């Protein structure tokens, strides 16, 4: 061993390196890797588990209940920390690993960092086939961990301990790259984890990272400013990238100074407070009538930090002015160049400042901003009616989703965080929530993953606690998603990370039933009453939550929900409230969204729906 070397197993060296990585957050030094979520098995307990134990005071390890949910918790943690701190999820080989593929895909779709460490088969192959090994007759080098190649930004299998010296720095750079951020995966063969190597001691010296701010090209900035200055009806579409750039205040100042209305994507929600004078509402099929009306007329879209997903662009039918031009600011070239945009490739905070300086005193016509404010006011009037305790929208004496969201909104404060995913809840939260605090909303609709809600709530609550931030974490979840994945209620009780979970019970997958009906089909296999079942059983969700250690109650009205939310706020630990909601009352959007409708059908309803969907395609931009 050379002087200055340290003899460590590969697993020990890996953990030591993770602990040594630090990050500068607003001038304060924090651990880059904040926590490990682990379920141990034969593939990761003897070596990686031993290494994590030795570093348990520097890198806390939390035991999850399900590999997918603990990885989802890690993703939610990173999002709550604005991608500035990262979590690790580790499992054994086999099913533990494949359980995390969905979480990796969610992180990839949402451009969020997560490090996945999975046990792998033996590099020697002497004990093959080992427990949980899937054998590929044509290629013995393949294991189930190869499934992660499609859903990660960085993938490696460490087959020799010295490979860490090259792989780990590249892995960290990927996790911190604002343009290429996403999940990273390391496969850890069981025999390689145990092997020792003389690592240079300098490899484990603390390293303080910072997230870079790439500067855009000057000519691109000048071209973008020229296009904006020529516009008569400019519109800013503000995406989640602005959160990660820390550019919320810059966005507000830019919009105010130049008189440009702002509409938000789902990932960009809560970039502006609800009552900001330039806020024109969320855009898209799940958005506001005000934002969509402006999108139909705009002649210049300034897209900031958004990948322009179909729930933002209404499947690219939102922009119906044939003269509309697109300026797209993004750290990722792939996103910035979409639909023949004037691409500005770089950090949003820097780009806004550079564009602002080139625009000088230019402002958009005052009547355009006035129109945006008028439309937004009209939409807010309708929003207030929908979310009121006594709304005319609900039927059968059951509250609507909008009313439930209104109750949570009234109860919450600017320091609280609200979280949901998949199903009908993202649309309802997106269109009915009045943001009080910046970056206070997490709507997981990039991958639309049922099961993210409770797991994500645990991760978000943990992030709040670790950062010393006040406020509660509210989780909005439907009965369908709750039944898919709920065990992290137990996790939050065990670890003391309080969340307030509101279960909206519509007895099925009601939003997909709505889509089914809107496409001319009969209700089938979505609502429980339309499924092939022997006998119907009402799930006692409150009783189930209590069995996992949470405080829980069922309510039947909005007034009861208001009171229950106050009790939940006062409670010391996780609190679950369940309420039955009207399965047929939804907040209707006014933007088209493309789904596949059968071109041939025996049903007139399906044929009529196909004709209606074809009409929507008339306004669809075909890539330009």
Coordinates of C-alpha atoms in Angstrom, one line a residue, residues 6 8 11-21 55 201 203-204:
X6 CA -6.6 3.6 2.6
X8 CA -11.3 -0.3 2.1
X11 CA -18.8 -0.8 -0.4
X12 CA -16.9 1.0 2.3
X13 CA -15.2 3.3 -0.2
X14 CA -18.5 4.0 -1.9
X15 CA -20.2 5.2 1.3
X16 CA -17.1 7.1 2.5
X17 CA -17.2 9.0 -0.8
X18 CA -20.9 9.8 -0.5
X19 CA -20.3 11.2 3.0
X20 CA -17.4 13.4 1.8
X21 CA -19.6 15.1 -0.8
X55 CA -21.3 6.0 8.7
X201 CA -6.9 9.0 0.8
X203 CA -10.5 10.6 -2.8
X204 CA -12.3 10.9 0.5

